[in-house]
Short mmCIF file of C-alpha atoms and ligand atoms in Angstrom, two decimals:
data_model
loop_
_atom_site.label_atom_id
_atom_site.label_comp_id
_atom_site.label_asym_id
_atom_site.label_seq_id
_atom_site.Cartn_x
_atom_site.Cartn_y
_atom_site.Cartn_z
CA MET Z 1 -131.39 -133.02 100.61
CA ILE Z 2 -131.04 -129.30 100.12
CA SER Z 3 -132.09 -128.04 96.70
CA GLY Z 4 -132.83 -124.83 94.85
CA SER Z 5 -136.47 -125.00 95.85
CA THR Z 6 -135.48 -124.88 99.55
CA PRO Z 7 -135.68 -121.35 100.93
CA ASN Z 8 -132.45 -119.71 102.05
CA VAL Z 9 -130.21 -121.22 99.40
CA PRO Z 10 -127.51 -118.59 98.96
CA LYS Z 11 -127.26 -116.94 95.57
CA HIS Z 12 -123.47 -116.73 95.73
CA VAL Z 13 -121.20 -119.16 97.57
CA ALA Z 14 -117.44 -118.57 97.70
CA ILE Z 15 -115.09 -121.30 98.85
CA ILE Z 16 -111.55 -121.20 100.23
CA MET Z 17 -110.51 -124.68 99.22
CA ASP Z 18 -107.97 -125.56 101.90
CA GLY Z 19 -106.30 -128.65 103.31
CA ASN Z 20 -105.05 -130.56 100.26
CA GLY Z 21 -101.56 -130.82 101.76
CA ARG Z 22 -102.75 -132.02 105.17
CA TRP Z 23 -105.13 -134.51 103.57
CA ALA Z 24 -102.14 -136.06 101.79
CA LYS Z 25 -99.83 -135.86 104.80
CA GLU Z 26 -102.30 -137.75 106.99
CA ARG Z 27 -102.14 -140.57 104.46
CA GLY Z 28 -98.37 -140.49 104.10
CA LEU Z 29 -98.73 -139.27 100.51
CA PRO Z 30 -96.97 -136.41 98.70
CA ARG Z 31 -98.85 -133.06 98.73
CA THR Z 32 -99.33 -133.33 94.98
CA VAL Z 33 -101.75 -136.26 95.48
CA GLY Z 34 -103.83 -133.99 97.72
CA HIS Z 35 -103.98 -131.36 94.99
CA THR Z 36 -105.01 -133.95 92.39
CA LYS Z 37 -107.79 -135.17 94.69
CA GLY Z 38 -108.71 -131.52 95.20
CA VAL Z 39 -109.57 -131.21 91.51
CA GLU Z 40 -112.09 -134.04 91.88
CA ALA Z 41 -113.65 -132.11 94.76
CA VAL Z 42 -113.87 -129.05 92.47
CA ARG Z 43 -115.88 -131.11 89.97
CA ARG Z 44 -118.23 -132.25 92.74
CA ALA Z 45 -118.64 -128.71 94.09
CA VAL Z 46 -119.56 -127.32 90.66
CA GLU Z 47 -122.08 -130.06 89.99
CA LEU Z 48 -123.64 -129.77 93.45
CA ALA Z 49 -123.87 -125.98 93.23
CA GLY Z 50 -125.94 -126.40 90.05
CA ASP Z 51 -128.17 -128.97 91.78
CA TYR Z 52 -128.76 -126.71 94.78
CA GLY Z 53 -129.76 -123.81 92.55
CA ILE Z 54 -126.82 -121.64 93.59
CA ARG Z 55 -126.27 -119.00 90.89
CA TYR Z 56 -122.64 -118.02 91.55
CA LEU Z 57 -119.81 -120.19 92.83
CA THR Z 58 -116.41 -118.64 93.46
CA LEU Z 59 -113.47 -120.96 94.04
CA PHE Z 60 -110.17 -119.72 95.47
CA ALA Z 61 -107.77 -121.69 93.29
CA PHE Z 62 -104.46 -119.85 93.67
CA SER Z 63 -103.66 -116.77 95.71
CA SER Z 64 -101.23 -114.00 94.87
CA GLU Z 65 -99.26 -115.24 97.91
CA ASN Z 66 -99.16 -118.87 96.76
CA TRP Z 67 -96.24 -118.02 94.46
CA SER Z 68 -94.10 -118.19 97.61
CA ARG Z 69 -94.49 -121.98 97.77
CA PRO Z 70 -91.71 -124.24 96.45
CA GLU Z 71 -91.33 -123.99 92.70
CA ALA Z 72 -92.32 -127.63 92.15
CA GLU Z 73 -95.58 -127.19 94.06
CA VAL Z 74 -96.42 -124.01 92.14
CA ALA Z 75 -95.76 -125.84 88.86
CA ASP Z 76 -97.97 -128.65 90.08
CA LEU Z 77 -100.88 -126.35 90.94
CA LEU Z 78 -100.60 -124.50 87.62
CA GLY Z 79 -100.45 -127.83 85.79
CA LEU Z 80 -103.64 -128.99 87.47
CA LEU Z 81 -105.48 -125.79 86.57
CA ARG Z 82 -104.30 -126.12 82.98
CA ARG Z 83 -105.45 -129.72 82.81
CA PHE Z 84 -108.78 -128.91 84.48
CA ILE Z 85 -109.60 -126.32 81.84
CA ARG Z 86 -108.39 -128.46 78.96
CA ARG Z 87 -110.31 -131.53 80.11
CA ASP Z 88 -113.43 -130.01 81.61
CA LEU Z 89 -114.17 -126.93 79.53
CA ALA Z 90 -116.29 -128.76 76.94
CA GLU Z 91 -118.33 -130.44 79.64
CA LEU Z 92 -118.80 -127.24 81.65
CA HIS Z 93 -119.91 -125.50 78.47
CA LYS Z 94 -122.40 -128.28 77.76
CA ALA Z 95 -123.73 -127.90 81.30
CA ASN Z 96 -124.42 -124.21 80.51
CA VAL Z 97 -121.80 -123.02 83.07
CA ARG Z 98 -120.45 -119.51 82.55
CA ILE Z 99 -116.81 -119.17 83.61
CA LYS Z 100 -115.27 -115.98 84.92
CA VAL Z 101 -111.76 -115.46 86.19
CA ILE Z 102 -110.75 -112.95 88.87
CA GLY Z 103 -107.22 -112.03 89.87
CA ASP Z 104 -104.29 -110.23 88.29
CA ARG Z 105 -103.89 -111.24 84.67
CA GLU Z 106 -100.68 -109.37 84.03
CA ASN Z 107 -97.30 -111.09 83.94
CA LEU Z 108 -98.77 -114.57 83.76
CA LYS Z 109 -96.35 -116.77 81.87
CA GLY Z 110 -96.98 -119.38 79.20
CA ASP Z 111 -100.35 -120.70 78.16
CA ILE Z 112 -102.25 -120.09 81.42
CA LEU Z 113 -103.73 -116.73 80.42
CA PRO Z 114 -104.81 -117.84 76.92
CA LEU Z 115 -106.49 -120.88 78.50
CA LEU Z 116 -108.35 -118.77 81.06
CA LEU Z 117 -109.46 -116.37 78.34
CA GLU Z 118 -110.62 -119.26 76.19
CA ALA Z 119 -112.69 -120.62 79.10
CA GLU Z 120 -114.32 -117.22 79.60
CA ASP Z 121 -114.86 -116.66 75.93
CA THR Z 122 -116.33 -120.09 75.15
CA THR Z 123 -118.85 -119.89 77.99
CA ARG Z 124 -119.61 -116.16 77.82
CA ARG Z 125 -123.21 -116.59 76.67
CA ASN Z 126 -124.17 -119.42 79.01
CA SER Z 127 -127.01 -118.79 81.41
CA GLY Z 128 -126.54 -121.46 84.09
CA LEU Z 129 -124.22 -121.40 87.09
CA THR Z 130 -121.54 -118.71 86.99
CA LEU Z 131 -118.26 -120.32 88.07
CA ILE Z 132 -115.75 -117.71 89.19
CA ILE Z 133 -112.18 -118.96 89.37
CA ALA Z 134 -109.98 -116.84 91.64
CA PHE Z 135 -106.53 -117.32 90.18
CA ASN Z 136 -103.48 -115.23 91.08
CA TYR Z 137 -106.03 -113.47 93.25
CA GLY Z 138 -105.40 -111.39 96.35
CA ALA Z 139 -107.94 -108.88 97.66
CA ARG Z 140 -105.31 -106.30 98.58
CA ASP Z 141 -103.85 -106.58 95.10
CA GLU Z 142 -107.34 -106.25 93.58
CA LEU Z 143 -108.05 -103.12 95.65
CA THR Z 144 -104.64 -101.68 94.78
CA ARG Z 145 -105.22 -102.19 91.05
CA ALA Z 146 -108.68 -100.63 91.35
CA THR Z 147 -107.25 -97.62 93.18
CA ARG Z 148 -104.59 -97.19 90.53
CA ARG Z 149 -107.26 -97.14 87.80
CA LEU Z 150 -109.35 -94.57 89.66
CA ALA Z 151 -106.26 -92.40 90.12
CA ALA Z 152 -105.49 -92.67 86.40
CA MET Z 153 -109.05 -91.56 85.60
CA ILE Z 154 -108.61 -88.55 87.84
CA GLU Z 155 -105.25 -87.73 86.24
CA ALA Z 156 -106.90 -87.92 82.82
CA GLY Z 157 -109.64 -85.54 83.97
CA GLU Z 158 -112.32 -88.21 83.49
CA LEU Z 159 -113.29 -88.38 87.15
CA ALA Z 160 -113.50 -85.96 90.08
CA SER Z 161 -112.45 -87.23 93.50
CA ARG Z 162 -115.83 -86.30 94.99
CA ASP Z 163 -117.47 -88.70 92.52
CA ILE Z 164 -115.70 -91.72 93.98
CA THR Z 165 -118.58 -93.64 95.50
CA GLU Z 166 -118.77 -97.20 96.78
CA HIS Z 167 -120.34 -98.14 93.46
CA GLN Z 168 -117.56 -96.41 91.52
CA LEU Z 169 -114.89 -98.25 93.49
CA ALA Z 170 -116.73 -101.59 93.19
CA SER Z 171 -116.96 -101.06 89.44
CA GLN Z 172 -113.16 -101.20 89.24
CA LEU Z 173 -112.89 -104.50 91.09
CA ASP Z 174 -112.46 -107.82 89.28
CA THR Z 175 -115.87 -108.88 90.58
CA PHE Z 176 -117.85 -106.04 88.99
CA GLY Z 177 -121.28 -107.32 87.94
CA ILE Z 178 -121.14 -110.28 90.33
CA PRO Z 179 -123.28 -109.99 93.48
CA ASP Z 180 -121.40 -110.15 96.79
CA PRO Z 181 -121.00 -113.62 98.28
CA ASP Z 182 -123.75 -114.57 100.74
CA LEU Z 183 -121.77 -117.46 102.15
CA ILE Z 184 -118.02 -118.02 102.40
CA ILE Z 185 -116.95 -121.56 103.22
CA ARG Z 186 -113.42 -122.50 104.29
CA THR Z 187 -112.43 -126.11 104.69
CA SER Z 188 -109.60 -127.62 106.78
CA GLY Z 189 -110.46 -125.97 110.11
CA GLU Z 190 -108.53 -122.75 109.45
CA GLU Z 191 -110.57 -119.69 110.32
CA ARG Z 192 -109.16 -116.82 108.28
CA LEU Z 193 -109.75 -115.09 104.96
CA SER Z 194 -106.16 -115.27 103.65
CA ASN Z 195 -106.68 -112.16 101.53
CA PHE Z 196 -109.86 -113.44 99.85
CA LEU Z 197 -112.66 -111.04 98.77
CA LEU Z 198 -112.03 -108.50 101.56
CA TRP Z 199 -114.35 -105.86 100.07
CA GLN Z 200 -117.03 -108.24 98.84
CA ALA Z 201 -117.21 -110.18 102.13
CA ALA Z 202 -118.59 -107.19 104.06
CA TYR Z 203 -121.88 -108.95 104.89
CA ALA Z 204 -121.07 -112.54 104.01
CA GLU Z 205 -121.81 -115.35 106.42
CA PHE Z 206 -118.75 -117.47 107.25
CA VAL Z 207 -118.81 -121.22 107.71
CA PHE Z 208 -115.63 -123.02 108.69
CA LEU Z 209 -115.67 -126.77 108.13
CA SER Z 210 -113.14 -129.09 109.73
CA GLY Z 211 -112.94 -131.46 106.75
CA TYR Z 212 -110.15 -131.15 104.20
CA TRP Z 213 -110.90 -129.98 100.67
CA PRO Z 214 -110.29 -133.36 98.92
CA ASP Z 215 -113.16 -134.78 101.01
CA PHE Z 216 -115.58 -132.04 99.98
CA GLY Z 217 -118.83 -133.40 98.58
CA ARG Z 218 -122.53 -133.46 99.27
CA GLU Z 219 -122.16 -134.08 102.98
CA MET Z 220 -119.91 -131.09 103.63
CA PHE Z 221 -121.80 -128.82 101.22
CA ASP Z 222 -125.14 -129.76 102.84
CA GLU Z 223 -123.71 -129.02 106.28
CA ALA Z 224 -122.51 -125.56 105.23
CA LEU Z 225 -125.85 -124.74 103.61
CA ARG Z 226 -127.75 -125.93 106.67
CA ILE Z 227 -125.67 -123.67 108.92
CA PHE Z 228 -126.21 -120.78 106.51
CA ALA Z 229 -129.98 -121.34 106.44
CA GLY Z 230 -130.07 -121.01 110.23
CA ARG Z 231 -128.26 -117.66 110.28
CA ASN Z 232 -130.05 -114.37 110.76
CA ARG Z 233 -128.69 -111.73 108.39
CA ARG Z 234 -129.32 -108.16 109.42
CA PHE Z 235 -127.11 -105.98 107.20
CA GLY Z 236 -126.90 -103.42 109.98
CA GLY Z 237 -130.67 -103.20 110.37
CA LEU Z 238 -133.00 -105.23 112.54
CA SER Z 239 -134.13 -108.76 111.84
CA GLU Z 240 -137.76 -109.04 110.76
CA SER Z 241 -138.95 -110.51 114.08
CA THR Z 242 -137.15 -107.84 116.16
CA ALA Z 243 -138.43 -105.07 113.88
CA ALA Z 244 -142.01 -106.28 114.44
CA VAL Z 245 -141.57 -106.14 118.23
CA VAL Z 246 -139.87 -102.73 118.17
CA GLY Z 247 -142.28 -101.32 115.58
C1 IPE D 1 -105.27 -125.77 99.26
O1 IPE D 1 -104.56 -126.72 99.99
C2 IPE D 1 -104.70 -125.57 97.87
C3 IPE D 1 -104.14 -124.23 97.65
C4 IPE D 1 -103.91 -123.34 98.57
C5 IPE D 1 -103.81 -123.89 96.30
P1 IPE D 1 -103.16 -126.39 100.67
O2 IPE D 1 -102.07 -126.71 99.69
O3 IPE D 1 -103.13 -125.03 101.23
O4 IPE D 1 -103.15 -127.48 101.84
P2 IPE D 1 -102.64 -127.29 103.32
O5 IPE D 1 -103.26 -126.05 103.86
O6 IPE D 1 -101.16 -127.20 103.24
O7 IPE D 1 -103.11 -128.53 104.02
C1 IPE D 2 -105.74 -119.84 100.75
O1 IPE D 2 -105.14 -120.96 101.30
C2 IPE D 2 -105.53 -119.82 99.26
C3 IPE D 2 -106.27 -120.79 98.48
C4 IPE D 2 -107.16 -121.64 98.95
C5 IPE D 2 -106.00 -120.77 97.07
P1 IPE D 2 -103.65 -120.95 101.86
O2 IPE D 2 -103.38 -122.34 102.32
O3 IPE D 2 -102.72 -120.39 100.86
O4 IPE D 2 -103.75 -119.93 103.08
P2 IPE D 2 -102.85 -119.76 104.37
O5 IPE D 2 -101.44 -119.60 103.90
O6 IPE D 2 -103.02 -120.99 105.20
O7 IPE D 2 -103.39 -118.54 105.05
MG1 MG D 3 -103.56 -124.20 103.04
#
């Protein structure tokens, strides 16, 4: 079993939880059953991440493009998120999990925003796993909002254009203060980012698993971490062994 004491456990894992619909379709069930099963997989992922000693876990729960799905499915997904927070917040808090939400918070209707804020607020001081929920999240939207804020600072005379550095831009992103993901996992066999963490993924390792999200558990998580542990990250430089030969 992989655990936090094993070397090469990534500090930050981000997951594109995909395949709920296909999981259900293969069983002749409505998509909604797949989404409900997906919530159980979320619980397993959070618990396992803590066991492995991962410090940050980002879960792509709902993209800014997912609003284009049929109204009933959108309502279903929002309902599940609502129920997840209502039912699991106390337990997550007890487990010392700190919740953070990324994505556009404006124009969210009903009780979703207050619930997300409550989850963040309740767990703000916790020191265990940081669980980042990407909700109404799209990387292009995030970068657009950040750019707008930088432009407003320039207009207000608070910032000069020459002072826009990578750090300055990153500080306007929803993920400010969170280290970049080391590993991005996508389930369901699709191999694309779907507008997830475009800036932050610059040096992430990608692992694409064929299993569907509702089947995610220790076996799939172990497999992804094993693949990650075997990767050689260079960040544009030379790997240690090559550097020794060259040097
Ligand atoms: C992931 O499963 C859930 C969300 C995107 C919110 P999908 O609903 O995308 O399932 P597939 O891709 O249709 O199988
Ligand atoms: C990405 O999955 C979004 C989430 C997991 C929330 P999608 O199922 O929406 O992505 P595409 O449409 O297949 O690219
Ligand atoms: Mg999908």
